[in-house]
mmCIF file of C-alpha atoms in Angstrom:
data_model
loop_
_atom_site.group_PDB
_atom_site.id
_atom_site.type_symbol
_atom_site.label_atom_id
_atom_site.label_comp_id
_atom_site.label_asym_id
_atom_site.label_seq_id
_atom_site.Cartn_x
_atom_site.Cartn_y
_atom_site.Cartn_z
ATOM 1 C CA UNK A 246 -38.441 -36.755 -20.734
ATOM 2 C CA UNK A 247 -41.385 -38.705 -21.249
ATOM 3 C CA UNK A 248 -41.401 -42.555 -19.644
ATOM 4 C CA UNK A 249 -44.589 -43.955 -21.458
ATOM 5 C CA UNK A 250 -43.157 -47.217 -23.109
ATOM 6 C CA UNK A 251 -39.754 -47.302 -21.029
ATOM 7 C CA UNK A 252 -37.722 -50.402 -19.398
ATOM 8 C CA UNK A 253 -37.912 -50.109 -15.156
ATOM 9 C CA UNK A 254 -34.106 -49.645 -15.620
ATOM 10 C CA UNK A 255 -34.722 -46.254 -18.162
ATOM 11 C CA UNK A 256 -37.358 -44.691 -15.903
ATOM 12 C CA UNK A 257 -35.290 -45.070 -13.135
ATOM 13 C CA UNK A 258 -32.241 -43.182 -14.732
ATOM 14 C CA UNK A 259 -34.954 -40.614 -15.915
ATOM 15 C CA UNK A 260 -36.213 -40.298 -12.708
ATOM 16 C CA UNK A 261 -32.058 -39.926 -11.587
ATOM 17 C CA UNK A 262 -31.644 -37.164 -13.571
ATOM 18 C CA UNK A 263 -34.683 -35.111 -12.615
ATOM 19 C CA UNK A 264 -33.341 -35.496 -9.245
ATOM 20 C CA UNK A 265 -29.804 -35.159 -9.616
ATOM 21 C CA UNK A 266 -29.847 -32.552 -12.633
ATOM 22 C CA UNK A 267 -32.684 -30.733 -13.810
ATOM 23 C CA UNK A 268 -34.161 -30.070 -10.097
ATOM 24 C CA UNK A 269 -30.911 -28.209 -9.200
ATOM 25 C CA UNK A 270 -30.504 -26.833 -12.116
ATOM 26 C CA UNK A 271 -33.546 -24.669 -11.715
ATOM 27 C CA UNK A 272 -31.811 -22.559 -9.650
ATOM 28 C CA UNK A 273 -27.870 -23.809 -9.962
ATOM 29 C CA UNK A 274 -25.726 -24.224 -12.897
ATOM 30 C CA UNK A 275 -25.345 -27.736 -13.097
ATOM 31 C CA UNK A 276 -22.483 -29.811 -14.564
ATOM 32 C CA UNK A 277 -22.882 -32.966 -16.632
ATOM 33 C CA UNK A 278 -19.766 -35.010 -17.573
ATOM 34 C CA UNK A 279 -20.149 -38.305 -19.622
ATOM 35 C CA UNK A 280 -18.032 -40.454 -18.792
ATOM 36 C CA UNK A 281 -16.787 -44.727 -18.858
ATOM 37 C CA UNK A 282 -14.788 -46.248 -17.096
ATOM 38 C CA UNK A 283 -12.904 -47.621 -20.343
ATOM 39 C CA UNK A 284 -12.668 -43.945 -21.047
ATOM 40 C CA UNK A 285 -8.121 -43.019 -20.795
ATOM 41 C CA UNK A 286 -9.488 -39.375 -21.579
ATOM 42 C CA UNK A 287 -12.732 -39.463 -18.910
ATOM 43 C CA UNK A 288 -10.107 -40.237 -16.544
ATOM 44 C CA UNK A 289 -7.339 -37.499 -17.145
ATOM 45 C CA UNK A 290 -10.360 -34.778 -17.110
ATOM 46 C CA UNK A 291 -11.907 -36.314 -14.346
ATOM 47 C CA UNK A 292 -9.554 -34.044 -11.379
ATOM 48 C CA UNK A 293 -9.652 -30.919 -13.423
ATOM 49 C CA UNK A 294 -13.556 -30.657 -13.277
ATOM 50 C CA UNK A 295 -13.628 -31.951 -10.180
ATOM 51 C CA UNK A 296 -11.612 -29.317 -8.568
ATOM 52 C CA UNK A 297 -13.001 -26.720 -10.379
ATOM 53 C CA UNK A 298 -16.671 -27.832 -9.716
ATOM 54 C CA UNK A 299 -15.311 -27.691 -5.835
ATOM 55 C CA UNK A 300 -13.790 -24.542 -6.530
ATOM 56 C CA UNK A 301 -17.011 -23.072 -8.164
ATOM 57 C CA UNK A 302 -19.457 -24.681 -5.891
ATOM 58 C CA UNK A 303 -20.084 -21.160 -3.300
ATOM 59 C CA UNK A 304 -21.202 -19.666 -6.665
ATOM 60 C CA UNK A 305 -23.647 -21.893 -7.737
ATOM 61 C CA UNK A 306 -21.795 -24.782 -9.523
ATOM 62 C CA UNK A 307 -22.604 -28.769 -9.248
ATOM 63 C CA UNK A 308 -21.186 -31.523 -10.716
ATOM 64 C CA UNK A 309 -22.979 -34.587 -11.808
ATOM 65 C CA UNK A 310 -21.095 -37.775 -13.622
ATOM 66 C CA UNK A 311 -23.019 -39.750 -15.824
ATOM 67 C CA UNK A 312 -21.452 -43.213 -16.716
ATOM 68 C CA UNK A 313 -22.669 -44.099 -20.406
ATOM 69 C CA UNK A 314 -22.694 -47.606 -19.691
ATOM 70 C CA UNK A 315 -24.821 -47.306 -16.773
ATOM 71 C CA UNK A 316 -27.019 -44.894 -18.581
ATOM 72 C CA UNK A 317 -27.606 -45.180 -22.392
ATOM 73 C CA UNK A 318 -31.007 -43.398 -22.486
ATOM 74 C CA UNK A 319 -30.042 -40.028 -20.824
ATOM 75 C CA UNK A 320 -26.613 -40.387 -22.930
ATOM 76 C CA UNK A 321 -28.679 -41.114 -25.665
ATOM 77 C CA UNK A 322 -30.955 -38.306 -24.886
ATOM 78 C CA UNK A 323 -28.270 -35.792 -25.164
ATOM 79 C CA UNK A 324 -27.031 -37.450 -28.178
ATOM 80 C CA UNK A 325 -23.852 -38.346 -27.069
ATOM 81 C CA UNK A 326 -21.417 -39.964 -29.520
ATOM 82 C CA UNK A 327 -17.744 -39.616 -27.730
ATOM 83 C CA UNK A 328 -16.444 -38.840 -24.448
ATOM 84 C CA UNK A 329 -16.029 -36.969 -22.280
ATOM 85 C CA UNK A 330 -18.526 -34.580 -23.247
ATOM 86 C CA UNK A 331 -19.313 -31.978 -21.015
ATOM 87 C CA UNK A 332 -22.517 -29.744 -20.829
ATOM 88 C CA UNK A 333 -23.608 -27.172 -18.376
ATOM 89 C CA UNK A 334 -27.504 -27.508 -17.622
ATOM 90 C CA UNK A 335 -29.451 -24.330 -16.218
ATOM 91 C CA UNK A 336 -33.440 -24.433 -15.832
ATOM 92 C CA UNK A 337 -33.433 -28.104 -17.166
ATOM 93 C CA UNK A 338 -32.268 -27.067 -20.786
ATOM 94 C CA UNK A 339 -28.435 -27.306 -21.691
ATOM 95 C CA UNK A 340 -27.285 -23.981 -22.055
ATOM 96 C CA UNK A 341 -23.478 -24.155 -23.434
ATOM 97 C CA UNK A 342 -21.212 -27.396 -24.276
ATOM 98 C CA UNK A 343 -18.026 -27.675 -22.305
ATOM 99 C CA UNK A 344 -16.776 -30.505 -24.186
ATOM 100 C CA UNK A 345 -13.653 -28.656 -25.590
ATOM 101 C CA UNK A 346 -12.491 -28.031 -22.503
ATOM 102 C CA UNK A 347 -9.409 -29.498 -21.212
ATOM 103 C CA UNK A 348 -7.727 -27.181 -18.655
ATOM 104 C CA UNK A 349 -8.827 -25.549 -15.167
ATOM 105 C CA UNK A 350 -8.768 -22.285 -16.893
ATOM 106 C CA UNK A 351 -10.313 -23.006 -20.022
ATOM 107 C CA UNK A 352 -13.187 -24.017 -17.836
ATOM 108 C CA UNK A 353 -13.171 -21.419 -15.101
ATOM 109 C CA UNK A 354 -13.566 -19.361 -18.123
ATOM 110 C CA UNK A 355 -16.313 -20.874 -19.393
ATOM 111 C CA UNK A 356 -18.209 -20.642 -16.731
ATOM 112 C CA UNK A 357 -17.546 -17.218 -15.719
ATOM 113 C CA UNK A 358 -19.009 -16.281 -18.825
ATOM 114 C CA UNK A 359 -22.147 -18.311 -17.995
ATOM 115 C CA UNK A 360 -22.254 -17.220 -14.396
ATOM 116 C CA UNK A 361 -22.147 -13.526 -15.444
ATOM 117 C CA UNK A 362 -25.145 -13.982 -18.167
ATOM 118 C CA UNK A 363 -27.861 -16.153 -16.024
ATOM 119 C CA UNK A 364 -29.247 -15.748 -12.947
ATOM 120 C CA UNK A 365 -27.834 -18.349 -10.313
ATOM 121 C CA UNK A 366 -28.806 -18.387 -6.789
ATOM 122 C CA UNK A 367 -25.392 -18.751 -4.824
ATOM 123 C CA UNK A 368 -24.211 -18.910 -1.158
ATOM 124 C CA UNK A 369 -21.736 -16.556 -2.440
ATOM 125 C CA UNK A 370 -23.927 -14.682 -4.018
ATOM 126 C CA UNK A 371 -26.298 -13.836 -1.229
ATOM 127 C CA UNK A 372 -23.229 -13.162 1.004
ATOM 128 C CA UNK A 373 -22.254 -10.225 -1.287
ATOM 129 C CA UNK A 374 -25.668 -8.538 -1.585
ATOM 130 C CA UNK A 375 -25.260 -8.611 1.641
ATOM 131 C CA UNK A 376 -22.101 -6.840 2.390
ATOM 132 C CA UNK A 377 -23.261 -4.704 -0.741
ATOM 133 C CA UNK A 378 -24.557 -1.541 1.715
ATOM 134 C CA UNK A 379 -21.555 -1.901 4.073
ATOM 135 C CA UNK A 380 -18.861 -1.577 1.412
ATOM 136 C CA UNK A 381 -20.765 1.744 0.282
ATOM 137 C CA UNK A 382 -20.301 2.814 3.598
ATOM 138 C CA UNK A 383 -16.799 2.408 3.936
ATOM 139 C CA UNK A 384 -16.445 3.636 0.670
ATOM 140 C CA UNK A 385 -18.884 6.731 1.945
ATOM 141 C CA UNK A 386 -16.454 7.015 4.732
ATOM 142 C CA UNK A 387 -13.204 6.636 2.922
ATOM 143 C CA UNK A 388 -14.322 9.701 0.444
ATOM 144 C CA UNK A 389 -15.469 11.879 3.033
ATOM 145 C CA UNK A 390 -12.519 12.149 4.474
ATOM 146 C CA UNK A 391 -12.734 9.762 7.585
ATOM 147 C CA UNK A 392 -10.249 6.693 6.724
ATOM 148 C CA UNK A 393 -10.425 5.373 10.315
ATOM 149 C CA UNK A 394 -13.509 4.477 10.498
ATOM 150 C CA UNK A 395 -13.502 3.400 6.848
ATOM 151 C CA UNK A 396 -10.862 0.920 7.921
ATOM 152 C CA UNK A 397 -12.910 -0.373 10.849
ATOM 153 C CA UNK A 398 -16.055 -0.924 8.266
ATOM 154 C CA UNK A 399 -13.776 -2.910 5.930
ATOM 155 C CA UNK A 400 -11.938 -4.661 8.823
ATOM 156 C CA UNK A 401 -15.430 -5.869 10.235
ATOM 157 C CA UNK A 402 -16.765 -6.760 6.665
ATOM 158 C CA UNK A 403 -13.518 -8.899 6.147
ATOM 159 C CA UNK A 404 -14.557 -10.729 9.281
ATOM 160 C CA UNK A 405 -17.713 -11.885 7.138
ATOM 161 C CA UNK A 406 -16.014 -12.631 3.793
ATOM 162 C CA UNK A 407 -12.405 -13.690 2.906
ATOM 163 C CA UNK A 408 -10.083 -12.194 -0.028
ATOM 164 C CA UNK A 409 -13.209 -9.715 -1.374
ATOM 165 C CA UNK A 410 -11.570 -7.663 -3.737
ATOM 166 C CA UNK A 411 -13.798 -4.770 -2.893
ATOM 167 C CA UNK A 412 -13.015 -5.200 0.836
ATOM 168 C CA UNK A 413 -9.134 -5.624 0.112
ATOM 169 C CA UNK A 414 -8.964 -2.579 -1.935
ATOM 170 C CA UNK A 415 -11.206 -0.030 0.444
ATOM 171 C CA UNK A 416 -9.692 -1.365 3.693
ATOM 172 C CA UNK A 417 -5.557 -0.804 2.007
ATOM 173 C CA UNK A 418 -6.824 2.842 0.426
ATOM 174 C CA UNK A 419 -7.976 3.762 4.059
ATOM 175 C CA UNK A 420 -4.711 2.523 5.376
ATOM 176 C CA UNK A 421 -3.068 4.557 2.736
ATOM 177 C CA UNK A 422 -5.258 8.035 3.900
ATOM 178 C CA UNK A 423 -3.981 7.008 7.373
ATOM 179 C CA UNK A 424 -0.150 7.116 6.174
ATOM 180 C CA UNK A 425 0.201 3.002 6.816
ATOM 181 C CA UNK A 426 1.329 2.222 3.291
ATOM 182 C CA UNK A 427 3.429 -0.652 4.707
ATOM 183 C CA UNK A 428 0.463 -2.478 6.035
ATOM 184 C CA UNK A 429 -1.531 -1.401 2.816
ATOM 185 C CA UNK A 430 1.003 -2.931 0.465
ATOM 186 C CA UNK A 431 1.230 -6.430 2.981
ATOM 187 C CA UNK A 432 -2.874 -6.764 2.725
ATOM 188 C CA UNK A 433 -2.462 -7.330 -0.877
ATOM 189 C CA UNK A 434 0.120 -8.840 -0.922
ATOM 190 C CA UNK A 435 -1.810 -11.698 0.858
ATOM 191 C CA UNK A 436 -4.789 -12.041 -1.311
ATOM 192 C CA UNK A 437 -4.573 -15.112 -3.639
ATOM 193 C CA UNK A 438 -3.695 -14.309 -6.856
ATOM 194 C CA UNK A 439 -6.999 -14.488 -8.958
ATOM 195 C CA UNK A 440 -7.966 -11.713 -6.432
ATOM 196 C CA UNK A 441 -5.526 -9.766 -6.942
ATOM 197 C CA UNK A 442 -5.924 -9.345 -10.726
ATOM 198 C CA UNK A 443 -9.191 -7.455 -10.011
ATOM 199 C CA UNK A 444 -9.363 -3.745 -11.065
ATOM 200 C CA UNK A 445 -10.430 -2.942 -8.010
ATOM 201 C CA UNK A 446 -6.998 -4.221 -6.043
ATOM 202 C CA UNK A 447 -5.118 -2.922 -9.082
ATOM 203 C CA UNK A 448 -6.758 0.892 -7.800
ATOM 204 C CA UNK A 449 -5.724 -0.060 -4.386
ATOM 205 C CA UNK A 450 -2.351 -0.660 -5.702
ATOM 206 C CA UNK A 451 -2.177 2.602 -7.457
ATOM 207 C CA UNK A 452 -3.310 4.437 -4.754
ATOM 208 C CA UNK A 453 0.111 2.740 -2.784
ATOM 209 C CA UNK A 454 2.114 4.037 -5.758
ATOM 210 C CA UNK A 455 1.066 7.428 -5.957
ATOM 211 C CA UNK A 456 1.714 7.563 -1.679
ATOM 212 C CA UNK A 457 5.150 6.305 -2.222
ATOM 213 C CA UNK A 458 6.027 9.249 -4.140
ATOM 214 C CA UNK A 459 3.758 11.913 -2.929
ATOM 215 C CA UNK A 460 4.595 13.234 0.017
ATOM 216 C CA UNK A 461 2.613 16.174 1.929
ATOM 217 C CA UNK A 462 4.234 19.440 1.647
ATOM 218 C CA UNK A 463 3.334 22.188 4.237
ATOM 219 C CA UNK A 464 4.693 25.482 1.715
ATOM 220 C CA UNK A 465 4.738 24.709 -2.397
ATOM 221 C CA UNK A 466 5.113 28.436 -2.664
ATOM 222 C CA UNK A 467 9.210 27.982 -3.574
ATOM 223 C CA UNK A 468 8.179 25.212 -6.283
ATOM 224 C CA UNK A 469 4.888 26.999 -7.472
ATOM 225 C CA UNK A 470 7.699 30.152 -8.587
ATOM 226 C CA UNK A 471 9.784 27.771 -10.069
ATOM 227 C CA UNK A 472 7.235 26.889 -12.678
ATOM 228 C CA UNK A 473 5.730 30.217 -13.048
ATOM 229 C CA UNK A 474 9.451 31.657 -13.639
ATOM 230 C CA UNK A 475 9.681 28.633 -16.440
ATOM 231 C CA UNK A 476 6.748 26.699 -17.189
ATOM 232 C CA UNK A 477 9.136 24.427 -19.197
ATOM 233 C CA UNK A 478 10.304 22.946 -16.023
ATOM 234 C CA UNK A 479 8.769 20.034 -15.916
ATOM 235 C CA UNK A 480 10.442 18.298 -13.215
ATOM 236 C CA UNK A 481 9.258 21.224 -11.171
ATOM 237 C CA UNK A 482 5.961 20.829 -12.292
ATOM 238 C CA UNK A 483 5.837 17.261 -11.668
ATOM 239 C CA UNK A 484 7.114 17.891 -8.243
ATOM 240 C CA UNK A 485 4.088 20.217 -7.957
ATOM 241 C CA UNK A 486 1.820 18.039 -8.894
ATOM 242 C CA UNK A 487 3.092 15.381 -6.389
ATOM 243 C CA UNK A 488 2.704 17.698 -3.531
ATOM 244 C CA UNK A 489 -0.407 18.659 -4.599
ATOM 245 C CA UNK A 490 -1.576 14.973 -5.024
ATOM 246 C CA UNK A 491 0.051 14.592 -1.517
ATOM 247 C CA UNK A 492 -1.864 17.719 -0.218
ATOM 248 C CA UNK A 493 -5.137 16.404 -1.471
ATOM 249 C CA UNK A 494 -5.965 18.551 -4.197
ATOM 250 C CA UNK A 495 -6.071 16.283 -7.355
ATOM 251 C CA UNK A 496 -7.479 18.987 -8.962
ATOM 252 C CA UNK A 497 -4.671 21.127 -8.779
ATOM 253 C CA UNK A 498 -2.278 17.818 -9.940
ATOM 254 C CA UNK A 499 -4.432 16.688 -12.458
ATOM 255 C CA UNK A 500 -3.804 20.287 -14.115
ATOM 256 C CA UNK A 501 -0.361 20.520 -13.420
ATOM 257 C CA UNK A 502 0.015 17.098 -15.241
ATOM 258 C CA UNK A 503 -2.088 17.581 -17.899
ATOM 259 C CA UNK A 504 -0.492 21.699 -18.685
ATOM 260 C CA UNK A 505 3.085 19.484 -18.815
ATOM 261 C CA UNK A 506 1.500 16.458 -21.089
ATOM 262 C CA UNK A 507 0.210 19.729 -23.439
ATOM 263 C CA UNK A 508 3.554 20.906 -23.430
ATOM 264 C CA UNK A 509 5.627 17.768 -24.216
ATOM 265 C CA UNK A 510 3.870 14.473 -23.753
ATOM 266 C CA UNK A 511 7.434 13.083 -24.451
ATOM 267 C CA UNK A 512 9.090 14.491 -21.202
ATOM 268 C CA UNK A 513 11.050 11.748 -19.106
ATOM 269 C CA UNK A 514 9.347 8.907 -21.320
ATOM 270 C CA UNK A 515 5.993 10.713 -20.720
ATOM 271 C CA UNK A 516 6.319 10.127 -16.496
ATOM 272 C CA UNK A 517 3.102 12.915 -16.733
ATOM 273 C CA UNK A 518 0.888 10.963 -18.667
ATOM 274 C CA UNK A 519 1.644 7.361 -16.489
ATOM 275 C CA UNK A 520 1.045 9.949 -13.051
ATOM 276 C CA UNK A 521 -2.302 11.160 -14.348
ATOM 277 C CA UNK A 522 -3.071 7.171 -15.546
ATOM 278 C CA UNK A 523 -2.370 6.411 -11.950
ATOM 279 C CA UNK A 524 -4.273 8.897 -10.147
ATOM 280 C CA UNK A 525 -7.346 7.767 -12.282
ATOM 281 C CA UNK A 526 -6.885 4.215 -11.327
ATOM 282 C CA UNK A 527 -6.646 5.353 -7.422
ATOM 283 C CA UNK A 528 -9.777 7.314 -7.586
ATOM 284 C CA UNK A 529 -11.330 4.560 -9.569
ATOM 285 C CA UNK A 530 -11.941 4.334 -13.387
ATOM 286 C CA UNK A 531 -15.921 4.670 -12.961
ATOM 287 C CA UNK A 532 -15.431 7.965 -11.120
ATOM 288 C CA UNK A 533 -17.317 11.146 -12.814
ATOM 289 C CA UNK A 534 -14.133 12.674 -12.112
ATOM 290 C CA UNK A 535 -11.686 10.804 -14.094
ATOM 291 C CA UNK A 536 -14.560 10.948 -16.871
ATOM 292 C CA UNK A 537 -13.704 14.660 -17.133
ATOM 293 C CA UNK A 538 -9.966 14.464 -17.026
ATOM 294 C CA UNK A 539 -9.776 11.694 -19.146
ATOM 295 C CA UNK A 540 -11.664 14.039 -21.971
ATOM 296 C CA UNK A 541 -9.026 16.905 -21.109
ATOM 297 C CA UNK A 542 -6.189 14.406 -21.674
ATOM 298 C CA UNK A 543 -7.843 13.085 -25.126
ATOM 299 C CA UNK A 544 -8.481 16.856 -25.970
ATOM 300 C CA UNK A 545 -4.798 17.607 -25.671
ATOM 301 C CA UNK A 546 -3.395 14.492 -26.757
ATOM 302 C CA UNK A 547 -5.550 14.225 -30.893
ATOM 303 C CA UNK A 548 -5.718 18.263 -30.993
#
């Protein structure tokens, strides 16, 4: 904004706002609500962006309040023409406007979107490149067969940083692997509840699931007949595939599952189909593996 020609009072807001808002904002996502005191709606929105800006502000968020009385030219500037009007400001330039919304989740929203699509320098950010290489260990770990000391990784990481949802859902799939499904299900339990919306929590959970009804079996000779004698069976089969799950040979249950889908996908409100959906979400949806069985389960299912 250029001050050749201004009043002491403009320059000064000018001078405000390059402070306040457009330094920041080089590296934050900044904020701006206009606002009067004469304003009934100002008022009303005025705890709702508060909070969220406080809930935001680890991830790069700051609010700044602009009172149109007090400051016509930057109001004037952004061309504003009713309150509240709300704009968030990255780099100096206004990048979306927030005006519309009214609600803590129509702006948590909002700026999710934003927060995903620029690059903002964060506290919270930093933290998790951080952790980044110690949650691939655990997860390194956790697949190679050593749970404990996966837990211990996550345990130690969750020391750093409170209700991750990556730390949550490695440290309750190790307790799973360790046979503590109690303690698995009562660590997400505790996570607040945007956290525990996350896909990754939701594999954790899945993971539980699957444990609750798998259990190890030392002999599946007797149940391996059963289903060779009458490949029909498909409670036998789905038995098999449990112990196999339990046994740790998804392999083996993922074909079991996916021979009874072939056969009827309808069986016991197709309970073979929801297993295999739930021991893709426990190995995680990304996984090359459930890649490959989810192409065997579209083969069967549109042939």
């Amino acid at each position: 904004m250029a001050t050749l020609g201004m009043s002491e009072a403009d320059k000064a807001s000018v001078e405000n706002f390059r402070r306040d808002v457009v330094e920041p904002s080089r590296t934050q996502l900044v904020i701006v609500d206009f606002w009067a005191e004469w304003c009934g709606p100002c008022k009303q929105l005025a705890p709702v962006i508060e909070k969220v800006a406080a809930d935001y502000a680890a991830k790069g968020v700051k609010l700044v309040k602009i009172n149109v009385d007090e400051d016509k030219f930057i109001a004037a500037q952004f061309r504003v023409q009713s309150i509240p009007t709300v704009y968030a400001v990255f780099q100096g330039q206004p990048v979306a406007d927030l005006s519309q919304a009214r609600t803590e989740g129509q702006f948590k929203q909002y700026l999710d979107q934003l927060l995903s699509q620029l690059p903002i320098e964060s506290d919270e950010k930093a933290q998790l490149e951080e952790i980044a290489p110690l949650i691939a260990m655990g997860e390194e770990l956790l697949a190679g067969g050593e749970p404990d000391r996966a837990l211990a990784v996550f345990q130690q990481i969750a020391q750093m940083v409170e209700n991750n949802a990556d730390v949550a859902s490695g440290a309750a799939r190790a307790l799973v692997a360790l046979g503590q499904i109690d303690e698995a299900e009562a660590l997400l339990a505790a996570l607040p509840a945007d956290v525990a919306k996350d896909q990754n929590v939701e594999r954790a959970r899945a993971a539980i699931d699957l444990a609750r009804h798998a259990k190890p079996v030392a002999d599946l000779s007797g149940i391996e007949a059963k289903v060779a004698a009458d490949p029909d069976d498909h409670a036998a089969r789905f038995e098999l595939a449990n112990g196999l799950m339990a046994n740790g040979d998804r392999d083996g249950a993922a074909d079991q599952l996916l021979e009874s889908v072939r056969r009827d996908r309808t069986w016991n409100d197709g309970a073979a189909r929801a297993q295999l959906v739930k021991l893709f979400e426990a190995t995680g949806l990304e996984d090359p593996w459930v890649a490959a069985q989810r192409r065997k389960l579209s083969q069967i299912l549109f042939s």
